């Protein structure tokens, strides 16, 4: 129950921040300070809520990633195909964006230019900031492990006392 | 519509179609969420994603009109 209260509080604060941010255009000092503050707050939150809640150490994660790259055929062929498509999509977007950036032609807008066409308006800027904050919150709190009562680890959050009482 | 906009719309369409396909076949294909969760398994992966997120925010909201 408590985590839903926290989510609600952070959600409301985020929406108010996004609305306020929409009132300030990009060259203004308040826009710079507030975005920088949001970035610092997210990193601090990541440390606070992520301490002792990571699924594996960074060393183990690096080893797993390296093993996946060295022996990709350990995965099912369809899964491998899906991964290749994702990589190609990311490379296509990055490559086209980089090409447009280098050529600097009106007919070849970069992705940030297109997004800037939306964020130059107060409402568009507010919506984009809200989406950006939501993505940051997902990176902060997503995929954490929760300690089970006996010290083990579980992938789902622990139930609070009220929920536990309703279980058979 | 110029060539740049056409390419961006095409890329966005392919991206959305592939997003839906992977979501519908999430038991066999990697979804965007499962890839993100792969990064969020450890501090290093989480820090990389957060660094990219921070750079994106600074670039979009503080450097461009």
Short mmCIF file of C-alpha atoms in Angstrom, two decimals:
data_model
loop_
_atom_site.label_atom_id
_atom_site.label_comp_id
_atom_site.label_asym_id
_atom_site.label_seq_id
_atom_site.Cartn_x
_atom_site.Cartn_y
_atom_site.Cartn_z
CA UNK A 1 0.00 0.00 0.00
CA UNK A 2 2.79 2.39 0.97
CA UNK A 3 4.52 2.09 -2.41
CA UNK A 4 1.31 3.16 -4.20
CA UNK A 5 1.18 6.24 -1.96
CA UNK A 6 4.81 7.04 -2.86
CA UNK A 7 4.07 6.50 -6.55
CA UNK A 8 1.07 8.81 -6.31
CA UNK A 9 3.07 11.54 -4.56
CA UNK A 10 5.93 11.33 -7.07
CA UNK A 11 3.44 11.25 -9.94
CA UNK A 12 1.71 14.43 -8.79
CA UNK A 13 5.05 16.18 -8.13
CA UNK A 14 6.26 15.12 -11.59
CA UNK A 15 3.13 16.43 -13.31
CA UNK A 16 3.34 19.78 -11.48
CA UNK A 17 7.03 20.01 -12.40
CA UNK A 18 6.26 19.23 -16.06
CA UNK A 19 3.51 21.88 -16.14
CA UNK A 20 5.84 24.46 -14.54
CA UNK A 21 8.67 23.50 -16.90
CA UNK A 22 6.39 24.14 -19.88
CA UNK A 23 6.14 27.77 -18.84
CA UNK A 24 9.88 28.28 -19.30
CA UNK A 25 11.46 28.33 -22.77
CA UNK A 26 14.73 26.46 -23.35
CA UNK A 27 17.19 29.42 -23.21
CA UNK A 28 15.99 30.57 -19.77
CA UNK A 29 17.95 30.00 -16.56
CA UNK A 30 14.99 28.41 -14.71
CA UNK A 31 14.70 25.81 -17.48
CA UNK A 32 18.39 24.89 -17.17
CA UNK A 33 18.40 24.82 -13.37
CA UNK A 34 15.19 22.81 -13.10
CA UNK A 35 16.24 20.17 -15.64
CA UNK A 36 19.63 19.85 -13.94
CA UNK A 37 17.86 19.53 -10.56
CA UNK A 38 15.57 16.81 -11.94
CA UNK A 39 18.60 14.88 -13.22
CA UNK A 40 20.39 15.12 -9.84
CA UNK A 41 17.23 14.11 -7.94
CA UNK A 42 16.75 11.05 -10.19
CA UNK A 43 20.33 9.89 -9.64
CA UNK A 44 19.98 10.35 -5.85
CA UNK A 45 16.66 8.46 -5.90
CA UNK A 46 18.27 5.67 -7.94
CA UNK A 47 20.92 5.26 -5.24
CA UNK A 48 18.42 5.41 -2.38
CA UNK A 49 15.83 2.99 -3.76
CA UNK A 50 18.30 0.74 -5.57
CA UNK A 51 20.68 0.05 -2.69
CA UNK A 52 20.78 -3.73 -2.03
CA UNK A 53 18.00 -4.21 -4.61
CA UNK A 54 20.00 -4.98 -7.78
CA UNK A 55 19.54 -8.40 -9.34
CA UNK A 56 23.25 -8.98 -9.92
CA UNK A 57 26.62 -7.31 -9.51
CA UNK A 58 28.00 -5.16 -12.30
CA UNK A 59 30.82 -7.68 -12.79
CA UNK A 60 28.36 -10.55 -13.26
CA UNK A 61 26.30 -8.40 -15.59
CA UNK A 62 29.36 -7.58 -17.71
CA UNK A 63 30.30 -11.29 -17.85
CA UNK A 64 26.77 -12.24 -18.92
CA UNK A 65 26.69 -9.50 -21.59
CA UNK A 66 30.10 -10.51 -22.92
CA UNK A 67 29.07 -14.18 -23.01
CA UNK A 68 25.90 -13.28 -24.95
CA UNK A 69 27.94 -11.36 -27.51
CA UNK A 70 30.57 -14.10 -27.86
CA UNK A 71 28.06 -16.96 -28.14
CA UNK A 72 24.84 -15.49 -29.56
CA UNK A 73 23.71 -18.86 -30.91
CA UNK A 74 22.94 -20.05 -27.36
CA UNK A 75 19.63 -18.21 -27.74
CA UNK A 76 16.75 -19.54 -29.87
CA UNK A 77 17.07 -18.44 -33.54
CA UNK A 78 13.85 -16.39 -33.44
CA UNK A 79 15.01 -14.53 -30.34
CA UNK A 80 18.33 -13.84 -32.04
CA UNK A 81 16.51 -12.54 -35.12
CA UNK A 82 14.44 -10.21 -32.92
CA UNK A 83 17.56 -8.86 -31.25
CA UNK A 84 19.19 -8.22 -34.64
CA UNK A 85 16.10 -6.31 -35.81
CA UNK A 86 16.20 -4.11 -32.68
CA UNK A 87 19.90 -3.39 -33.20
CA UNK A 88 19.33 -2.55 -36.88
CA UNK A 89 16.46 -0.21 -35.99
CA UNK A 90 18.57 1.65 -33.45
CA UNK A 91 21.47 1.89 -35.92
CA UNK A 92 19.12 3.13 -38.68
CA UNK A 93 17.73 5.90 -36.44
CA UNK A 94 21.18 6.89 -35.14
CA UNK A 95 22.73 6.73 -38.62
CA UNK A 96 20.04 8.81 -40.32
CA UNK A 97 20.10 11.34 -37.48
CA UNK A 98 23.89 11.63 -37.72
CA UNK A 99 23.76 12.02 -41.52
CA UNK A 100 21.11 14.76 -41.22
CA UNK A 101 23.21 16.47 -38.56
CA UNK A 102 26.33 16.46 -40.77
CA UNK A 103 24.61 17.69 -43.94
CA UNK A 104 22.68 20.50 -42.18
CA UNK A 105 20.01 20.76 -44.88
CA UNK A 106 16.49 22.07 -44.37
CA UNK A 107 15.15 19.01 -46.17
CA UNK A 108 16.95 16.70 -43.73
CA UNK A 109 15.77 17.56 -40.22
CA UNK A 110 17.43 15.88 -37.26
CA UNK A 111 15.36 14.09 -34.64
CA UNK A 112 16.04 16.79 -32.05
CA UNK A 113 14.92 19.46 -34.53
CA UNK A 114 11.62 17.63 -35.03
CA UNK A 115 11.16 17.24 -31.27
CA UNK A 116 12.05 20.93 -30.90
CA UNK A 117 9.09 21.76 -33.15
CA UNK A 118 6.88 20.26 -30.41
CA UNK A 119 8.80 21.45 -27.33
CA UNK A 120 8.79 25.11 -28.42
CA UNK A 121 5.13 25.27 -27.31
CA UNK A 122 4.29 25.25 -23.60
CA UNK A 123 1.91 22.27 -23.80
CA UNK A 124 4.25 20.25 -25.99
CA UNK A 125 7.16 20.98 -23.70
CA UNK A 126 5.13 19.97 -20.63
CA UNK A 127 4.04 16.68 -22.24
CA UNK A 128 7.59 15.85 -23.34
CA UNK A 129 9.02 16.67 -19.89
CA UNK A 130 6.35 14.47 -18.26
CA UNK A 131 7.24 11.59 -20.61
CA UNK A 132 10.94 12.13 -19.94
CA UNK A 133 10.38 12.05 -16.17
CA UNK A 134 8.29 8.88 -16.46
CA UNK A 135 11.10 7.21 -18.41
CA UNK A 136 13.60 8.31 -15.76
CA UNK A 137 11.37 6.93 -12.99
CA UNK A 138 11.25 3.60 -14.83
CA UNK A 139 15.05 3.54 -15.01
CA UNK A 140 15.26 4.39 -11.30
CA UNK A 141 12.75 1.91 -9.91
CA UNK A 142 12.30 -0.72 -12.63
CA UNK A 143 13.40 -4.35 -12.26
CA UNK A 144 14.52 -4.17 -8.64
CA UNK A 145 14.50 -7.22 -6.40
CA UNK A 146 12.65 -7.13 -3.11
CA UNK A 147 13.97 -8.93 -0.07
CA UNK A 148 11.74 -11.77 1.07
CA UNK A 149 10.99 -12.07 4.82
CA UNK A 150 13.52 -14.90 5.32
CA UNK A 151 16.33 -13.08 3.54
CA UNK A 152 15.74 -14.64 0.12
CA UNK A 153 14.98 -12.65 -2.97
CA UNK A 154 11.74 -12.37 -4.85
CA UNK A 155 10.90 -10.61 -8.09
CA UNK A 156 7.61 -9.21 -6.82
CA UNK A 157 7.25 -6.54 -4.14
CA UNK A 158 6.54 -7.79 -0.62
CA UNK A 159 2.90 -7.76 0.33
CA UNK A 160 1.98 -5.54 3.20
CA UNK A 161 0.17 -6.82 6.29
CA UNK A 162 -3.32 -6.00 5.01
CA UNK A 163 -2.80 -7.91 1.75
CA UNK A 164 -1.27 -10.85 3.58
CA UNK A 165 -4.30 -11.24 5.82
CA UNK A 166 -6.57 -11.67 2.80
CA UNK A 167 -4.57 -14.62 1.49
CA UNK A 168 -5.96 -18.11 2.16
CA UNK B 1 6.80 16.50 -47.48
CA UNK B 2 10.57 16.39 -47.96
CA UNK B 3 12.88 13.37 -48.03
CA UNK B 4 13.95 13.78 -44.42
CA UNK B 5 10.40 13.79 -43.09
CA UNK B 6 9.53 10.78 -45.27
CA UNK B 7 12.44 8.78 -43.89
CA UNK B 8 11.57 9.73 -40.29
CA UNK B 9 7.93 8.73 -40.76
CA UNK B 10 9.02 5.43 -42.35
CA UNK B 11 11.41 4.70 -39.47
CA UNK B 12 8.73 5.59 -36.92
CA UNK B 13 6.23 3.30 -38.68
CA UNK B 14 8.66 0.37 -38.76
CA UNK B 15 9.51 1.01 -35.11
CA UNK B 16 5.85 0.98 -34.02
CA UNK B 17 5.03 -2.11 -36.10
CA UNK B 18 8.01 -3.98 -34.65
CA UNK B 19 7.07 -2.81 -31.15
CA UNK B 20 3.57 -4.30 -31.60
CA UNK B 21 4.89 -7.53 -33.16
CA UNK B 22 7.36 -8.13 -30.33
CA UNK B 23 4.67 -7.35 -27.77
CA UNK B 24 2.28 -9.85 -29.37
CA UNK B 25 5.02 -12.54 -29.54
CA UNK B 26 6.70 -11.61 -26.27
CA UNK B 27 7.29 -15.29 -25.40
CA UNK B 28 9.56 -15.75 -28.44
CA UNK B 29 10.80 -12.24 -29.39
CA UNK B 30 12.66 -9.72 -27.21
CA UNK B 31 10.41 -6.78 -26.28
CA UNK B 32 11.64 -3.27 -25.59
CA UNK B 33 10.78 -3.80 -21.91
CA UNK B 34 12.75 -7.04 -21.69
CA UNK B 35 15.78 -5.34 -23.26
CA UNK B 36 15.49 -2.46 -20.77
CA UNK B 37 15.14 -4.98 -17.92
CA UNK B 38 18.35 -6.62 -19.15
CA UNK B 39 20.15 -3.33 -18.55
CA UNK B 40 18.36 -2.72 -15.24
CA UNK B 41 19.69 -5.99 -13.79
CA UNK B 42 22.77 -4.26 -12.35
CA UNK B 43 24.11 -0.90 -11.20
CA UNK B 44 26.27 -0.50 -14.28
CA UNK B 45 23.44 -1.07 -16.76
CA UNK B 46 21.10 1.14 -14.74
CA UNK B 47 23.74 3.90 -14.60
CA UNK B 48 24.25 3.68 -18.38
CA UNK B 49 20.51 4.05 -19.03
CA UNK B 50 20.23 6.93 -16.56
CA UNK B 51 23.24 8.68 -18.12
CA UNK B 52 21.61 8.41 -21.56
CA UNK B 53 18.33 9.64 -20.09
CA UNK B 54 20.06 12.65 -18.48
CA UNK B 55 21.90 13.54 -21.68
CA UNK B 56 18.66 13.28 -23.66
CA UNK B 57 16.85 15.61 -21.26
CA UNK B 58 19.62 18.18 -21.24
CA UNK B 59 19.89 18.09 -25.03
CA UNK B 60 16.15 18.31 -25.73
CA UNK B 61 15.09 20.80 -23.06
CA UNK B 62 18.16 23.00 -22.55
CA UNK B 63 20.07 23.08 -25.82
CA UNK B 64 17.45 23.14 -28.60
CA UNK B 65 14.43 25.33 -29.38
#
